[in-house]
Amino acid sequence: MDMSVACYFINEWADIARNPGEKKCPEFKIASFYPPIDLPVMEIYKPEKVKCISRRLVFNASKIAKLRAIVANEVPNPTRVEVVTALVYKCAISAARASSGSLKSTVMHKAANLRARVIPPFPESSSGNLCGTFPVSTEEDSEIRLVWLARKIKKEKTEYCNSCGREMSAEEFCSFILEDSTGLRSCHGIDQDVCLCSSLRRFPVYKVDFGWGKPAWVTTASCGVKNVITLMDTREGDGIEVPVTLEEKDMAAFEHDVELLAFADINPSALPEIYKLNVLKHNPFSRI
């Protein structure tokens, strides 16, 4: 299942836990529009597993506003996700180039939730995998500028969304998704850096309540695969938290990047001050 289905399932499960008599039923409309068809057997994309390190970046609202203002000088109406993604991706590229000593080409495969983008659109509660990816590539030996990268991310996203924003038969839709998969698998074995990026923002992960309160902090677990970037909302909703997993030799340069440190805090405390105070209040051993 994709993140949209996972969030819906967990929230509905929590609602049932609080209200046992309430009946919930997910929607299974996707299969009626895009019936399953026989797909060709294709080699599974297997990211290279190496020794990785994960770090958590937190961008507060004021720093994101400054970042948007810089990019907006040349890119019309950049979104919060676009500018943060551009900065993190740029710094990851710089770190990889610094540690390897070469200017290899790179490609970032950015995941996109297609529910609201296809015709007809589907509600977020629709069960099934309805997501795709679009590539954002950089050329070998090219200089990477923040504004240029933000513009490219916006351009690739717009073109991708326009291409899926039309009525398609089941065969056409499967062909559309297969193009994404083929592009991702074709990167395997090529001498270029591949990055996987997804945004889990605006999913109601902080509204989940099984009856003992809402979560203090929600994040993703490291999967042990290098070059993975995930964007999430902070608990307050006005900032962006970015778990990043890179190869160990790349992370050393990444976490000391001056441009990155100007906008992001690295591995700050995840628990809000109110939770820390409650722990001190109710746990006498914490004062020892």
XYZ file of C-alpha atoms in Angstrom:
288
model
C 0.000 0.000 0.000
C 1.088 3.597 -0.496
C 1.228 6.262 2.224
C -2.260 7.574 1.466
C -3.813 4.156 2.119
C -1.607 3.519 5.161
C -2.633 6.831 6.764
C -6.312 6.279 6.051
C -6.165 2.737 7.470
C -4.395 3.781 10.677
C -6.729 6.743 11.278
C -9.836 4.630 10.683
C -8.436 1.927 12.973
C -7.897 4.570 15.651
C -11.468 5.865 15.201
C -12.849 2.339 15.671
C -10.704 1.895 18.802
C -12.306 5.026 20.305
C -15.790 4.242 18.968
C -16.181 0.423 18.822
C -19.747 0.566 17.502
C -18.796 2.647 14.467
C -18.500 0.817 11.136
C -15.857 1.838 8.635
C -15.461 0.734 5.053
C -12.683 1.824 2.664
C -13.409 2.625 -0.965
C -12.240 0.195 -3.631
C -13.084 2.276 -6.706
C -9.638 2.343 -8.289
C -9.886 -1.221 -9.605
C -13.207 -0.437 -11.305
C -11.553 2.322 -13.364
C -8.182 0.626 -13.805
C -8.855 -3.143 -13.723
C -5.781 -5.299 -13.051
C -4.093 -6.568 -16.201
C -1.298 -9.033 -16.854
C 2.010 -7.200 -16.623
C 5.276 -8.412 -18.126
C 7.787 -9.918 -15.739
C 10.423 -7.256 -15.138
C 13.620 -7.224 -13.139
C 13.104 -5.603 -9.762
C 15.127 -2.462 -9.134
C 17.569 -3.241 -6.326
C 19.275 -0.187 -4.816
C 22.876 -0.779 -3.843
C 23.202 -1.513 -0.126
C 26.220 0.114 1.489
C 27.108 1.451 4.926
C 24.688 4.330 5.432
C 24.008 7.040 7.983
C 20.707 8.836 8.565
C 20.236 12.391 9.744
C 17.120 14.407 10.509
C 16.858 17.934 9.106
C 14.273 20.353 10.460
C 13.340 23.507 8.546
C 11.250 25.955 10.570
C 8.701 28.252 8.962
C 10.879 31.384 8.956
C 13.834 29.617 7.300
C 11.551 28.113 4.650
C 10.158 31.592 3.940
C 13.700 32.930 3.430
C 14.534 30.022 1.147
C 11.400 30.624 -0.923
C 12.240 34.321 -1.207
C 15.677 33.490 -2.639
C 14.260 31.079 -5.210
C 11.272 33.310 -6.043
C 13.624 35.893 -7.551
C 13.906 33.632 -10.602
C 11.235 30.923 -10.213
C 7.550 31.960 -10.072
C 5.606 30.779 -7.017
C 7.962 28.077 -5.734
C 6.315 25.789 -3.190
C 7.741 24.930 0.217
C 8.347 21.345 -0.889
C 10.088 22.431 -4.102
C 12.593 24.741 -2.407
C 13.389 22.387 0.479
C 13.757 19.438 -1.900
C 16.016 21.495 -4.165
C 18.302 22.517 -1.293
C 18.607 19.012 0.187
C 19.143 17.420 -3.240
C 21.745 20.054 -4.168
C 23.684 19.499 -0.943
C 23.500 15.717 -1.385
C 24.944 16.066 -4.902
C 27.727 18.340 -3.630
C 28.578 15.879 -0.846
C 28.736 12.910 -3.230
C 30.958 14.837 -5.634
C 33.259 15.986 -2.833
C 33.751 12.479 -1.442
C 34.205 10.794 -4.834
C 36.280 13.527 -6.472
C 34.227 13.256 -9.665
C 31.308 15.170 -11.164
C 28.994 12.271 -11.989
C 25.512 12.818 -13.372
C 22.634 12.313 -10.938
C 18.938 11.549 -11.122
C 16.330 11.958 -8.414
C 13.120 9.960 -8.731
C 10.398 11.981 -6.984
C 7.238 10.147 -5.929
C 3.826 11.679 -6.636
C 0.369 10.801 -5.299
C -1.870 10.570 -8.380
C -5.287 10.408 -6.677
C -6.153 14.066 -7.167
C -4.330 14.328 -10.499
C -5.939 11.628 -12.651
C -9.308 12.025 -14.371
C -11.628 11.239 -12.711
C -9.898 12.100 -9.419
C -10.109 9.704 -6.474
C -10.537 10.525 -2.768
C -7.551 10.012 -0.476
C -9.465 7.138 1.131
C -9.294 5.094 -2.087
C -7.519 1.799 -1.412
C -4.765 0.683 -3.753
C -1.434 1.958 -5.021
C -2.042 5.074 -7.081
C 1.320 6.783 -7.204
C 4.081 7.319 -9.722
C 7.512 8.910 -9.997
C 9.098 11.544 -12.199
C 12.867 12.007 -12.738
C 14.893 15.139 -12.033
C 18.341 14.717 -13.567
C 21.584 16.681 -13.632
C 24.323 16.420 -16.239
C 27.863 15.225 -15.667
C 30.381 18.004 -14.939
C 27.601 20.584 -14.604
C 27.515 23.181 -11.848
C 24.409 22.800 -9.677
C 22.685 26.018 -8.614
C 19.827 26.076 -6.100
C 17.538 28.203 -8.259
C 18.231 26.103 -11.368
C 17.417 22.904 -9.480
C 14.204 24.335 -7.992
C 13.110 25.428 -11.468
C 13.838 21.975 -12.885
C 11.893 20.224 -10.114
C 8.884 22.471 -10.758
C 9.123 21.934 -14.538
C 9.388 18.131 -14.305
C 6.535 17.952 -11.797
C 4.277 20.153 -13.916
C 4.935 18.134 -17.063
C 4.372 14.859 -15.234
C 1.100 16.003 -13.662
C -0.126 17.330 -17.006
C 0.640 14.003 -18.676
C -1.453 12.045 -16.170
C -4.228 14.651 -15.930
C -6.366 13.093 -18.655
C -8.791 10.223 -19.023
C -6.943 6.961 -19.628
C -7.982 3.376 -20.180
C -6.603 0.670 -17.890
C -4.035 -0.233 -20.555
C -2.970 3.391 -21.017
C -2.659 3.945 -17.276
C -0.592 0.788 -16.776
C 1.673 1.837 -19.650
C 2.041 5.240 -17.999
C 3.080 3.653 -14.678
C 5.351 1.127 -16.411
C 7.281 4.001 -17.991
C 8.057 5.212 -14.455
C 9.199 1.755 -13.364
C 11.280 1.243 -16.487
C 13.025 4.578 -15.951
C 13.866 3.678 -12.349
C 15.147 0.215 -13.228
C 17.212 1.534 -16.136
C 19.361 3.449 -13.626
C 20.639 0.173 -12.194
C 24.192 -0.467 -13.350
C 24.688 3.005 -14.830
C 27.549 5.087 -13.442
C 25.396 7.817 -11.955
C 24.080 8.651 -8.509
C 20.417 7.775 -7.985
C 18.312 9.466 -5.314
C 14.813 8.469 -4.169
C 12.606 11.248 -2.804
C 9.052 11.304 -1.498
C 6.915 13.840 0.324
C 4.660 12.590 3.122
C 3.440 16.090 3.944
C -0.248 16.806 4.541
C -0.979 13.242 5.561
C -2.848 13.256 8.918
C -0.221 11.288 10.842
C -0.413 13.594 13.858
C -4.195 13.153 14.166
C -4.001 9.435 14.949
C -5.498 8.780 18.388
C -6.268 5.274 19.658
C -7.610 6.718 22.898
C -4.406 7.505 24.755
C -3.526 10.732 22.942
C -1.996 11.898 19.694
C 1.648 11.180 18.847
C 4.372 13.535 20.026
C 6.558 12.742 17.046
C 6.209 10.794 13.797
C 9.105 9.911 11.519
C 10.300 7.227 9.124
C 12.739 4.409 9.832
C 16.010 4.128 7.945
C 15.822 1.376 5.336
C 19.580 0.988 4.984
C 19.512 2.201 1.372
C 21.615 5.200 0.383
C 20.352 8.459 -1.121
C 16.825 8.442 0.309
C 15.112 11.762 1.099
C 11.697 12.003 2.780
C 9.768 15.180 3.542
C 7.289 15.265 6.442
C 5.371 17.874 8.404
C 6.619 18.873 11.825
C 4.194 18.337 14.679
C 3.164 22.009 14.625
C 2.496 21.774 10.887
C 4.369 24.926 9.864
C 7.805 23.369 9.410
C 9.253 20.526 7.361
C 11.216 17.587 8.739
C 13.498 15.743 6.326
C 14.979 12.349 7.235
C 17.966 11.818 4.912
C 19.962 8.605 4.438
C 23.289 8.827 2.609
C 26.383 6.717 2.232
C 28.648 7.190 5.250
C 31.426 8.899 3.279
C 28.927 11.356 1.751
C 27.178 12.226 5.016
C 30.410 13.610 6.500
C 30.411 16.398 3.908
C 26.616 16.763 3.757
C 26.034 17.508 7.442
C 28.724 20.222 7.404
C 27.466 21.975 4.271
C 27.363 25.690 5.108
C 24.432 26.407 2.781
C 22.384 23.610 4.351
C 23.193 24.679 7.911
C 21.997 28.209 7.114
C 18.440 26.894 6.763
C 18.172 23.570 8.618
C 18.772 22.262 12.117
C 20.349 18.799 12.143
C 19.048 16.220 14.623
C 17.349 18.653 17.030
C 15.348 17.212 19.923
C 12.217 15.555 18.552
C 10.086 16.030 21.667
C 8.300 19.363 22.205
C 9.124 21.226 25.415
C 5.666 20.500 26.872
C 6.353 16.755 26.671
C 9.726 17.173 28.369
C 8.070 19.123 31.203
C 5.413 16.441 31.622
C 8.107 13.773 31.873
C 9.906 15.756 34.578
C 6.638 16.319 36.417
C 5.500 12.687 36.466
C 8.849 10.865 36.598
C 10.709 11.583 39.868
C 13.732 9.567 38.706
C 14.330 12.046 35.867
C 15.402 14.651 38.466
C 18.117 12.445 39.945
